[in-house]
mmCIF file of C-alpha atoms in Angstrom:
data_model
loop_
_atom_site.group_PDB
_atom_site.id
_atom_site.type_symbol
_atom_site.label_atom_id
_atom_site.label_comp_id
_atom_site.label_asym_id
_atom_site.label_seq_id
_atom_site.Cartn_x
_atom_site.Cartn_y
_atom_site.Cartn_z
ATOM 1 C CA MET A 1 155.460 92.379 105.433
ATOM 2 C CA ILE A 2 154.320 95.531 107.239
ATOM 3 C CA LEU A 3 150.864 95.319 108.948
ATOM 4 C CA SER A 4 148.281 97.901 108.085
ATOM 5 C CA GLU A 5 146.586 99.771 110.816
ATOM 6 C CA GLN A 6 143.353 97.895 110.107
ATOM 7 C CA THR A 7 145.081 94.699 110.674
ATOM 8 C CA ILE A 8 146.629 95.987 113.973
ATOM 9 C CA ASN A 9 143.020 97.037 114.865
ATOM 10 C CA VAL A 10 141.665 93.511 114.249
ATOM 11 C CA LEU A 11 144.563 92.000 116.342
ATOM 12 C CA LYS A 12 143.804 94.367 119.115
ATOM 13 C CA ASN A 13 140.062 93.327 118.922
ATOM 14 C CA PHE A 14 140.854 89.676 118.862
ATOM 15 C CA ALA A 15 142.995 90.100 122.029
ATOM 16 C CA GLN A 16 139.783 91.084 123.816
ATOM 17 C CA ILE A 17 138.190 87.912 122.727
ATOM 18 C CA ASN A 18 141.184 85.371 123.345
ATOM 19 C CA PRO A 19 144.434 86.612 124.782
ATOM 20 C CA SER A 20 146.245 84.244 122.432
ATOM 21 C CA ILE A 21 146.200 83.745 118.688
ATOM 22 C CA GLN A 22 147.720 81.072 116.138
ATOM 23 C CA PHE A 23 148.653 82.913 112.827
ATOM 24 C CA LYS A 24 148.388 80.677 109.867
ATOM 25 C CA PRO A 25 149.488 81.190 106.119
ATOM 26 C CA GLY A 26 147.127 83.250 104.154
ATOM 27 C CA GLU A 27 144.929 86.381 104.446
ATOM 28 C CA VAL A 28 142.519 84.914 107.134
ATOM 29 C CA MET A 29 142.853 85.170 111.038
ATOM 30 C CA THR A 30 140.518 83.687 113.164
ATOM 31 C CA THR A 31 140.122 83.384 117.210
ATOM 32 C CA VAL A 32 137.735 82.074 119.680
ATOM 33 C CA SER A 33 136.975 82.898 123.182
ATOM 34 C CA PRO A 34 138.181 80.479 125.998
ATOM 35 C CA GLN A 35 134.482 79.653 126.781
ATOM 36 C CA LYS A 36 133.697 78.985 123.155
ATOM 37 C CA THR A 37 130.762 81.550 123.258
ATOM 38 C CA VAL A 38 132.248 83.888 120.230
ATOM 39 C CA MET A 39 134.261 82.896 117.382
ATOM 40 C CA ALA A 40 135.634 85.724 114.958
ATOM 41 C CA LYS A 41 137.220 85.612 111.527
ATOM 42 C CA ALA A 42 138.750 88.334 109.597
ATOM 43 C CA THR A 43 140.145 88.635 106.003
ATOM 44 C CA VAL A 44 142.716 91.236 106.011
ATOM 45 C CA GLU A 45 144.803 92.610 103.121
ATOM 46 C CA GLU A 46 148.230 91.130 104.097
ATOM 47 C CA THR A 47 149.160 87.599 103.275
ATOM 48 C CA PHE A 48 151.031 85.727 106.046
ATOM 49 C CA PRO A 49 153.848 83.693 104.728
ATOM 50 C CA SER A 50 153.623 81.087 107.548
ATOM 51 C CA GLY A 51 152.094 80.270 110.794
ATOM 52 C CA GLY A 52 153.040 80.695 114.477
ATOM 53 C CA ALA A 53 151.430 80.765 117.879
ATOM 54 C CA ILE A 54 151.388 83.899 120.176
ATOM 55 C CA TYR A 55 150.343 83.123 123.788
ATOM 56 C CA ASP A 56 150.284 86.778 124.827
ATOM 57 C CA LEU A 57 148.854 88.622 122.068
ATOM 58 C CA ASN A 58 148.794 92.007 123.907
ATOM 59 C CA ARG A 59 152.451 91.392 124.657
ATOM 60 C CA PHE A 60 153.244 90.905 120.953
ATOM 61 C CA LEU A 61 151.191 94.102 120.235
ATOM 62 C CA GLY A 62 153.200 96.165 122.681
ATOM 63 C CA VAL A 63 156.350 94.830 120.792
ATOM 64 C CA LEU A 64 154.920 96.222 117.347
ATOM 65 C CA SER A 65 154.252 99.544 119.159
ATOM 66 C CA LEU A 66 157.901 100.012 119.960
ATOM 67 C CA PHE A 67 158.404 100.530 116.195
ATOM 68 C CA ASP A 68 156.868 102.772 113.552
ATOM 69 C CA GLU A 69 155.465 100.604 110.886
ATOM 70 C CA PRO A 70 158.049 97.752 111.398
ATOM 71 C CA GLU A 71 158.692 94.997 109.034
ATOM 72 C CA LEU A 72 157.732 91.492 110.000
ATOM 73 C CA ILE A 73 159.768 88.439 108.846
ATOM 74 C CA PHE A 74 158.135 84.994 109.632
ATOM 75 C CA ASN A 75 159.887 81.720 109.961
ATOM 76 C CA ASP A 76 159.158 78.399 111.434
ATOM 77 C CA LYS A 77 160.186 79.082 115.116
ATOM 78 C CA MET A 78 159.767 83.202 115.473
ATOM 79 C CA VAL A 79 158.888 86.538 113.835
ATOM 80 C CA THR A 80 161.417 89.192 113.282
ATOM 81 C CA VAL A 81 160.135 92.596 114.111
ATOM 82 C CA SER A 82 162.580 95.056 112.385
ATOM 83 C CA LYS A 83 162.867 98.775 111.620
ATOM 84 C CA GLU A 84 166.038 100.310 110.158
ATOM 85 C CA LYS A 85 169.172 99.216 112.560
ATOM 86 C CA LYS A 86 166.535 97.872 115.387
ATOM 87 C CA LYS A 87 165.082 94.462 115.647
ATOM 88 C CA ILE A 88 163.263 92.045 118.062
ATOM 89 C CA ASN A 89 163.373 88.319 117.390
ATOM 90 C CA TYR A 90 159.911 87.300 118.819
ATOM 91 C CA THR A 91 159.734 83.471 119.521
ATOM 92 C CA PHE A 92 156.415 81.520 118.721
ATOM 93 C CA ASP A 93 154.935 79.575 121.545
ATOM 94 C CA ASP A 94 153.791 76.061 121.717
ATOM 95 C CA PRO A 95 150.350 75.944 119.921
ATOM 96 C CA GLN A 96 148.970 73.205 122.418
ATOM 97 C CA MET A 97 149.236 76.149 124.903
ATOM 98 C CA ILE A 98 146.646 78.205 123.162
ATOM 99 C CA ILE A 99 142.834 77.702 122.587
ATOM 100 C CA THR A 100 142.355 77.903 118.927
ATOM 101 C CA PRO A 101 138.899 77.821 116.685
ATOM 102 C CA PRO A 102 138.045 74.486 115.090
ATOM 103 C CA GLU A 103 139.334 73.817 111.518
ATOM 104 C CA LYS A 104 135.756 73.194 110.180
ATOM 105 C CA GLU A 105 133.891 76.001 109.100
ATOM 106 C CA ILE A 106 130.637 76.766 111.042
ATOM 107 C CA ASN A 107 127.462 75.568 109.276
ATOM 108 C CA PHE A 108 125.297 78.550 110.212
ATOM 109 C CA PRO A 109 121.579 77.474 110.163
ATOM 110 C CA GLU A 110 118.778 79.303 108.477
ATOM 111 C CA PRO A 111 118.337 82.437 110.433
ATOM 112 C CA GLU A 112 114.952 83.538 111.912
ATOM 113 C CA VAL A 113 115.969 87.221 112.223
ATOM 114 C CA THR A 114 118.082 89.247 109.823
ATOM 115 C CA VAL A 115 118.599 92.929 110.717
ATOM 116 C CA ASP A 116 121.231 95.518 109.433
ATOM 117 C CA VAL A 117 122.339 97.648 112.325
ATOM 118 C CA THR A 118 124.804 100.657 112.036
ATOM 119 C CA TRP A 119 127.734 100.909 114.113
ATOM 120 C CA ALA A 120 126.423 103.997 115.723
ATOM 121 C CA GLU A 121 123.307 102.029 117.084
ATOM 122 C CA ILE A 122 125.396 99.214 118.429
ATOM 123 C CA GLN A 123 127.719 101.686 120.066
ATOM 124 C CA GLN A 124 124.861 103.571 121.615
ATOM 125 C CA VAL A 125 123.192 100.583 123.169
ATOM 126 C CA LEU A 126 126.554 99.130 124.508
ATOM 127 C CA ARG A 127 126.986 102.526 126.096
ATOM 128 C CA ALA A 128 123.593 102.569 127.484
ATOM 129 C CA ALA A 129 124.296 99.223 129.130
ATOM 130 C CA SER A 130 127.582 100.671 130.654
ATOM 131 C CA VAL A 131 125.734 103.463 132.094
ATOM 132 C CA MET A 132 122.784 101.813 133.297
ATOM 133 C CA GLN A 133 124.607 98.740 134.487
ATOM 134 C CA LEU A 134 122.726 96.281 132.449
ATOM 135 C CA PRO A 135 124.446 92.918 131.858
ATOM 136 C CA GLU A 136 122.634 91.968 128.421
ATOM 137 C CA ILE A 137 121.999 93.252 124.973
ATOM 138 C CA ALA A 138 118.760 91.950 123.210
ATOM 139 C CA LEU A 139 117.277 91.885 119.705
ATOM 140 C CA ILE A 140 113.379 91.936 120.684
ATOM 141 C CA GLY A 141 110.778 91.508 118.162
ATOM 142 C CA SER A 142 107.179 92.981 119.237
ATOM 143 C CA SER A 143 104.336 94.361 117.723
ATOM 144 C CA GLY A 144 105.728 94.544 114.373
ATOM 145 C CA GLU A 145 109.099 96.185 115.311
ATOM 146 C CA VAL A 146 112.586 95.038 115.987
ATOM 147 C CA HIS A 147 114.463 96.758 118.887
ATOM 148 C CA LEU A 148 118.110 96.689 119.872
ATOM 149 C CA SER A 149 117.802 96.760 123.581
ATOM 150 C CA ALA A 150 120.217 96.898 126.791
ATOM 151 C CA ILE A 151 118.206 94.805 129.421
ATOM 152 C CA ASP A 152 118.626 92.663 132.542
ATOM 153 C CA SER A 153 116.582 89.619 131.860
ATOM 154 C CA LYS A 154 116.993 88.342 135.408
ATOM 155 C CA ASN A 155 115.238 91.515 136.730
ATOM 156 C CA PRO A 156 111.819 92.188 135.321
ATOM 157 C CA THR A 157 111.823 95.548 136.931
ATOM 158 C CA ALA A 158 115.160 96.577 135.626
ATOM 159 C CA ASP A 159 115.302 99.787 133.413
ATOM 160 C CA VAL A 160 115.443 99.037 129.665
ATOM 161 C CA TYR A 161 117.246 101.126 126.783
ATOM 162 C CA SER A 162 115.567 100.481 123.465
ATOM 163 C CA SER A 163 116.175 101.671 119.759
ATOM 164 C CA GLU A 164 114.095 100.636 116.898
ATOM 165 C CA VAL A 165 116.185 98.942 114.144
ATOM 166 C CA GLY A 166 113.791 96.904 111.797
ATOM 167 C CA GLU A 167 110.570 95.364 111.298
ATOM 168 C CA THR A 168 109.115 91.871 111.966
ATOM 169 C CA ASN A 169 106.045 89.792 111.979
ATOM 170 C CA ASP A 170 107.235 87.497 114.583
ATOM 171 C CA GLU A 171 107.761 87.635 118.396
ATOM 172 C CA PHE A 172 111.181 87.046 119.842
ATOM 173 C CA THR A 173 113.796 88.006 122.373
ATOM 174 C CA PHE A 174 117.417 86.903 121.425
ATOM 175 C CA ILE A 175 119.661 88.016 124.464
ATOM 176 C CA PHE A 176 123.449 88.145 124.365
ATOM 177 C CA LYS A 177 125.905 89.064 127.308
ATOM 178 C CA VAL A 178 127.667 92.415 127.067
ATOM 179 C CA GLU A 179 130.797 90.969 127.468
ATOM 180 C CA ASN A 180 130.541 88.562 124.521
ATOM 181 C CA LEU A 181 129.982 91.664 122.047
ATOM 182 C CA LYS A 182 133.565 92.498 121.471
ATOM 183 C CA LEU A 183 132.982 94.003 117.954
ATOM 184 C CA LEU A 184 135.127 96.003 115.880
ATOM 185 C CA ASN A 185 133.587 99.687 115.055
ATOM 186 C CA LEU A 186 131.608 98.649 112.055
ATOM 187 C CA SER A 187 128.223 98.265 110.860
ATOM 188 C CA TYR A 188 126.884 94.718 110.800
ATOM 189 C CA ILE A 189 124.311 92.468 109.384
ATOM 190 C CA ILE A 190 123.052 90.570 112.229
ATOM 191 C CA GLN A 191 121.407 87.162 111.654
ATOM 192 C CA VAL A 192 119.893 85.145 114.514
ATOM 193 C CA SER A 193 119.028 81.635 114.719
ATOM 194 C CA GLU A 194 116.892 79.934 117.403
ATOM 195 C CA ARG A 195 119.382 77.087 117.599
ATOM 196 C CA GLY A 196 121.436 79.506 120.065
ATOM 197 C CA ILE A 197 123.810 81.310 117.811
ATOM 198 C CA ALA A 198 123.942 84.580 115.865
ATOM 199 C CA LYS A 199 126.336 85.799 113.128
ATOM 200 C CA PHE A 200 127.459 89.439 112.966
ATOM 201 C CA THR A 201 128.771 90.153 109.488
ATOM 202 C CA SER A 202 130.601 93.569 108.617
ATOM 203 C CA SER A 203 128.542 95.604 106.118
ATOM 204 C CA ASN A 204 131.119 98.507 105.651
ATOM 205 C CA THR A 205 132.627 99.010 102.027
ATOM 206 C CA TYR A 206 135.746 99.954 103.905
ATOM 207 C CA GLY A 207 138.029 97.994 106.271
ATOM 208 C CA PRO A 208 138.493 94.359 106.885
ATOM 209 C CA LYS A 209 135.731 91.861 106.100
ATOM 210 C CA VAL A 210 134.795 90.444 109.729
ATOM 211 C CA GLU A 211 132.619 87.801 110.835
ATOM 212 C CA TYR A 212 131.460 87.086 114.525
ATOM 213 C CA TRP A 213 129.569 84.103 115.621
ATOM 214 C CA VAL A 214 128.197 84.805 119.017
ATOM 215 C CA ALA A 215 125.894 82.423 121.390
ATOM 216 C CA THR A 216 122.476 83.718 122.439
ATOM 217 C CA GLU A 217 121.677 82.973 125.986
ATOM 218 C CA SER A 218 119.562 79.899 126.978
ATOM 219 C CA ASN A 219 116.471 82.061 128.106
ATOM 220 C CA SER A 220 116.262 83.581 124.505
ATOM 221 C CA THR A 221 112.902 82.873 122.829
ATOM 222 C CA PHE A 222 111.259 82.889 119.638
ATOM 223 C CA GLU A 223 107.564 82.617 118.313
ATOM 224 C CA LYS A 224 106.669 82.592 114.567
ATOM 225 C CA ARG A 225 103.938 84.437 113.641
ATOM 226 C CA SER A 226 103.644 84.836 110.040
#
């Protein structure tokens, strides 16, 4: 099996969420942050024949980078990474050493807010948060408009970056920590529930199918007006 560039990018993204990963048989990869505030799921083009735990995912990605499109052969205790006459036997770690997502699928509640946001808009608000040193990203509904904003909810006099991304009849402020928005460079349908969770579903026609479940902050608010 040779991993595509898209699958390598998924693994790099997952390494930002959790430094470890548990491979499982099939086409689906999942991860969860150590704080359990972010969970991600990706459906990739490859089919993994068996599972295995990798404690240091960045180290494993570094091993893959030593080869040009290496072949991966999985068995019970290791994965062999090889190309022509060169190979590395990479031993799996004890699954109990790593934090893995729950086996049960997340039962996402009926969302209060749904918006379709391009990657360009998401990238710009994240860049604004970095430049302006703002710790949070918020979906804010007010006066009929939905804005994606970079804010500091604990500082009412802080500067705010804002971009209109939709319409609404309701009033709300759903807040995310910037550090929890480790997303692949894709556009997303964002669904948010007032129960403290949001779902980001990739909407591109290309690339892997990716879903992220991200916790909203406790000071988020929602008021239904329609």
